[in-house]
Structure formats: C-alpha cells, structure tokens
PDB file of C-alpha atoms in Angstrom:
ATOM      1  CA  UNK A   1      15.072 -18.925 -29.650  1.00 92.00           C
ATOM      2  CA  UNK A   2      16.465 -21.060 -26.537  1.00 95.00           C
ATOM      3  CA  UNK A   3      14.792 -21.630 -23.678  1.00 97.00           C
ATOM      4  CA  UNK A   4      17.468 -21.586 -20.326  1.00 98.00           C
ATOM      5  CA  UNK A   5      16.926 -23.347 -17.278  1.00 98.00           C
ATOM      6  CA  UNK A   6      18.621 -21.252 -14.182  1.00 98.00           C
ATOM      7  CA  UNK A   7      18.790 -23.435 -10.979  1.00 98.00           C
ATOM      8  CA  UNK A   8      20.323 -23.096  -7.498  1.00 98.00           C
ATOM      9  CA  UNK A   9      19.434 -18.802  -7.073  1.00 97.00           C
ATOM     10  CA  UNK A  10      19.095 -16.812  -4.192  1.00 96.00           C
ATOM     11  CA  UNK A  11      15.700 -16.357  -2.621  1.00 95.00           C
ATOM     12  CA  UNK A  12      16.527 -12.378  -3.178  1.00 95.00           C
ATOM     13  CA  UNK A  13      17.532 -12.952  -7.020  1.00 96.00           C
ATOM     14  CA  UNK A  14      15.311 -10.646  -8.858  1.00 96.00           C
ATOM     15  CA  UNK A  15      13.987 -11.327 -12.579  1.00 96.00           C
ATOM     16  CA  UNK A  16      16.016  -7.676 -13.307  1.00 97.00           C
ATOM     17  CA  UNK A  17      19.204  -9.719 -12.106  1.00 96.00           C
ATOM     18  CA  UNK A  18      18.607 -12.502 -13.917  1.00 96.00           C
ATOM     19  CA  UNK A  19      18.125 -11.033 -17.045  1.00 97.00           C
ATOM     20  CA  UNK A  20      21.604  -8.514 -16.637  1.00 97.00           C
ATOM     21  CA  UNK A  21      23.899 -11.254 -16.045  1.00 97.00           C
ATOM     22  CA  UNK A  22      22.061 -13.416 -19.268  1.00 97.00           C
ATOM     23  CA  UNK A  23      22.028  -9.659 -22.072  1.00 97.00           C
ATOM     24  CA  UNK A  24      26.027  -9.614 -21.693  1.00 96.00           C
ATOM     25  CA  UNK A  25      25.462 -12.883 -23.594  1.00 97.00           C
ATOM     26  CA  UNK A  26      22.845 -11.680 -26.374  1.00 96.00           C
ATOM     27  CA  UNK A  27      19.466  -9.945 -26.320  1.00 96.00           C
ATOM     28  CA  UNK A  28      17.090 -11.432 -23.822  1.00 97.00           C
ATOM     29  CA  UNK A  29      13.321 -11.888 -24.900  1.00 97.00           C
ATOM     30  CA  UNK A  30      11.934 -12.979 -21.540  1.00 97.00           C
ATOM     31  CA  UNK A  31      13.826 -13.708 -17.581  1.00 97.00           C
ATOM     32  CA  UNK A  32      11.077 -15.619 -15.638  1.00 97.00           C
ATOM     33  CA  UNK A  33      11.413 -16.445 -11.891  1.00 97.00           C
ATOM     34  CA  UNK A  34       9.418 -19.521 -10.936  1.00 96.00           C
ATOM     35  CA  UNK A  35       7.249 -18.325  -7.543  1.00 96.00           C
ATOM     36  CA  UNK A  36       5.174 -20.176  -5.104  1.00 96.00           C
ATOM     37  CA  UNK A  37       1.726 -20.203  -6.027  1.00 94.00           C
ATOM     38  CA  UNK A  38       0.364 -19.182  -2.207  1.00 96.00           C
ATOM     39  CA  UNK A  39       3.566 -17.317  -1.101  1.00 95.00           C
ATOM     40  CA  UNK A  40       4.426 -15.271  -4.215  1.00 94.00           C
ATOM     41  CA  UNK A  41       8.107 -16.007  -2.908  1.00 95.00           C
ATOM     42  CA  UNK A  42      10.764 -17.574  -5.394  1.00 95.00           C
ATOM     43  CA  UNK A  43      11.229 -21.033  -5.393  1.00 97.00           C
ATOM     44  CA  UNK A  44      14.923 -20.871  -6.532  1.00 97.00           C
ATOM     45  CA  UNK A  45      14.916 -21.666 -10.413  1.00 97.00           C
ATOM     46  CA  UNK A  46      13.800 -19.542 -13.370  1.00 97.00           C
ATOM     47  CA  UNK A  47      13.852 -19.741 -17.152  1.00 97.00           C
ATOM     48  CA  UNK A  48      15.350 -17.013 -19.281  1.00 98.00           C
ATOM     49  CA  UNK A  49      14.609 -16.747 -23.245  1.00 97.00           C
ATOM     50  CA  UNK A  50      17.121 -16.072 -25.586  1.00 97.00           C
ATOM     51  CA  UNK A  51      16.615 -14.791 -28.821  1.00 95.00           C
ATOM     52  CA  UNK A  52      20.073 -15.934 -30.006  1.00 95.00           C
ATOM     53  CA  UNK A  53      21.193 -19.466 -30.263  1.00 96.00           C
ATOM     54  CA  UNK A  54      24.714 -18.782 -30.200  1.00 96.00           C
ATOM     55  CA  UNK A  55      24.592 -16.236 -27.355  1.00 97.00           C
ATOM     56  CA  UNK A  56      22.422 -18.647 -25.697  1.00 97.00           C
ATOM     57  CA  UNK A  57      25.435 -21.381 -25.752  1.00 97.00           C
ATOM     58  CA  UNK A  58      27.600 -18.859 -24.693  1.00 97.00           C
ATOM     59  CA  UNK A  59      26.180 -17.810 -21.791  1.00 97.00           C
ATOM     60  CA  UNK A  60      25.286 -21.462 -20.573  1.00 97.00           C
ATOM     61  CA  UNK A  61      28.679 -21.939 -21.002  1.00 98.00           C
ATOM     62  CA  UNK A  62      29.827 -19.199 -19.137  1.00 97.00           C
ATOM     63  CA  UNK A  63      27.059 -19.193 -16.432  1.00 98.00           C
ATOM     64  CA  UNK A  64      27.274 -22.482 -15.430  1.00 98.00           C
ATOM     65  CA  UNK A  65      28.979 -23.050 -12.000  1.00 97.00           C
ATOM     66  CA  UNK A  66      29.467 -19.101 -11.719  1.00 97.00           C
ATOM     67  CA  UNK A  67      28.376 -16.774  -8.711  1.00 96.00           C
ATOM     68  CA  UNK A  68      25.114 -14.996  -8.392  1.00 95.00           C
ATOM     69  CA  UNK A  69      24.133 -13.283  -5.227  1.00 94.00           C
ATOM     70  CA  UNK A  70      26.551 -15.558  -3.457  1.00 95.00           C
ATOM     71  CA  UNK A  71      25.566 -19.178  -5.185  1.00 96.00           C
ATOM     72  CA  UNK A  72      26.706 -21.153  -7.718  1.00 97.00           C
ATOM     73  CA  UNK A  73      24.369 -21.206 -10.343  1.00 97.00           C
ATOM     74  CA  UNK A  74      23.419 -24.408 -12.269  1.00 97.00           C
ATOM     75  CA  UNK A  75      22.532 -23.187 -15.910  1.00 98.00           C
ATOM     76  CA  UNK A  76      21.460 -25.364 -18.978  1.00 97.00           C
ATOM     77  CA  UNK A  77      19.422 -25.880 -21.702  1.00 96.00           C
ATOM     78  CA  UNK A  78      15.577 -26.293 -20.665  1.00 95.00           C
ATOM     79  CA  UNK A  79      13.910 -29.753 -21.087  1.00 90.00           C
ATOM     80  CA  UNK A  80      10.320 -29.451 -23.123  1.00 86.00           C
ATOM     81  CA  UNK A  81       7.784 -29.735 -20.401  1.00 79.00           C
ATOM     82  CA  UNK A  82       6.249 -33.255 -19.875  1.00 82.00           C
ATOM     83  CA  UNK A  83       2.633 -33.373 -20.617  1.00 80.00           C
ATOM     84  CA  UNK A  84       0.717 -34.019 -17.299  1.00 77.00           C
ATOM     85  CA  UNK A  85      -2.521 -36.053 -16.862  1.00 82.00           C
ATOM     86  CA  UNK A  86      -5.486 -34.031 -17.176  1.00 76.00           C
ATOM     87  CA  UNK A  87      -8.241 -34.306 -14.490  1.00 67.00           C
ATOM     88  CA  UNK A  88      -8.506 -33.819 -11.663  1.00 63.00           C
ATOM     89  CA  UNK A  89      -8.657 -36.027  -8.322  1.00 61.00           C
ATOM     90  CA  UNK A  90      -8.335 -38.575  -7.217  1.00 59.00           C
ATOM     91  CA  UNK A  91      -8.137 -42.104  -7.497  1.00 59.00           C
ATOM     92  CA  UNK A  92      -9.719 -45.096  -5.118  1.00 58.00           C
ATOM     93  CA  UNK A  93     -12.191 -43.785  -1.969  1.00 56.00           C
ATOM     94  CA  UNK A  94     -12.061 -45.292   1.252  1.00 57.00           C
ATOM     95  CA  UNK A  95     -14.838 -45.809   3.319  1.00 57.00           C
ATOM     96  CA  UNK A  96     -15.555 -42.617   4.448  1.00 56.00           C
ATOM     97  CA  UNK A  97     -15.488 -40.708   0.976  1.00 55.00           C
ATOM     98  CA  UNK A  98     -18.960 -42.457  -0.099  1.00 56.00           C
ATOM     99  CA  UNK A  99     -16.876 -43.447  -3.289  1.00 55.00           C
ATOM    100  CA  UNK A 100     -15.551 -46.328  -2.555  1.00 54.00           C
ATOM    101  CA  UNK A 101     -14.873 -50.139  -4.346  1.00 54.00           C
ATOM    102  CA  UNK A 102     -18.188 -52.151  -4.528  1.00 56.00           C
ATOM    103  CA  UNK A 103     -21.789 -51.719  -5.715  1.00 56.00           C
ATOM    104  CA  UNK A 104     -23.111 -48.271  -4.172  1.00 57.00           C
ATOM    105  CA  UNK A 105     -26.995 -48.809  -5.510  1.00 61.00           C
ATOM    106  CA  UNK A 106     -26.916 -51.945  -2.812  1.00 67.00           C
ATOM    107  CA  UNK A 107     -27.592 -50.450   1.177  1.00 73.00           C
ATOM    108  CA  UNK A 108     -26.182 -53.009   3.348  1.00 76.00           C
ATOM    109  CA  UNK A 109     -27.837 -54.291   6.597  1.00 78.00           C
ATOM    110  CA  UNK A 110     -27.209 -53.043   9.782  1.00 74.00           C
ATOM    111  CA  UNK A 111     -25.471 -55.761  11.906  1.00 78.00           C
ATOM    112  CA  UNK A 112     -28.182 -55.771  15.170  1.00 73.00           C
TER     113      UNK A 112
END
C-alpha cells in the first residue's frame, strides 16, 4: 500500500473528488482531506491510500502538475511522519508566570 501526498487543491475539493480522479489509477483504500481543527474547512492538501503500488506510481505520475478544480496539483509520494516531542508547554517563564529562573522557595524583600 502507498501512501500519496496531494498538495496545492481547491478549498471546494471534496474527499469524493479526490478519490475519482486517484481509482482511474487503481483501487483506492482511503482519500483523506486534511481540515482545520477549529474551522472544519480544508487546509489545501490531503493524503490518498493506494492499495496498488504500481497504480500508485502511475497516478503520481500522471497527477502531478495536472488540473483539479482549476489548480495544478502537486502529487507525490508521502514522507513518514516525523515523530514530535511529547509534552506539553512550554519552556522558560517570565516574571509574571510564577515559573520563572531562580530559587522559588526564597521570598525576596520588598525594596521600601
């Protein structure tokens, strides 16, 4: 199975389109728009899943630099995701976060 990055589409693009211009290509297994988490709205890329290797090439081949709701789309093979830094937060406080640099078990003196 090949994972297929699909870059440069139309806000209006649907996951339906994507999929029927990728299954003249091979059998699909999965077209996946990428959406704004707080909007819901596409962000302009998706993935699509191939079950097909071969078909896969093909239609990278085919799809890259063609036309798709009236842009050109960018279409290759999908880089592994890079693992991201667990955790959450932060970093260094400033003084009005209460976690800042220096000893906080010390109270400094009020400057009278």
């Amino acid at each position: 199975m090949k994972n297929i990055y699909v870059g440069n589409l139309s806000f209006q693009t649907t996951e339906q389109d994507l999929e029927a211009a990728f299954s003249a290509y091979g059998q699909v297994e999965r077209a996946q728009l990428v959406k704004d988490r707080d909007t819901g709205k596409s962000r302009g890329f998706g993935f699509v899943e191939m079950t097909d290797d071969a078909g896969a090439d093909r239609a990278i081949e085919a799809l890259n630099g063609s036309q798709l709701d009236g842009r050109s789309l960018t279409v290759n093979e999908a880089r592994p995701r890079e693992a991201r830094p667990s955790g959450g937060g932060g970093g260094g406080g400033n003084r009005f976060s209460g976690c800042g640099g220096g000893d906080s078990s010390r109270r400094r003196e009020p400057r009278w």
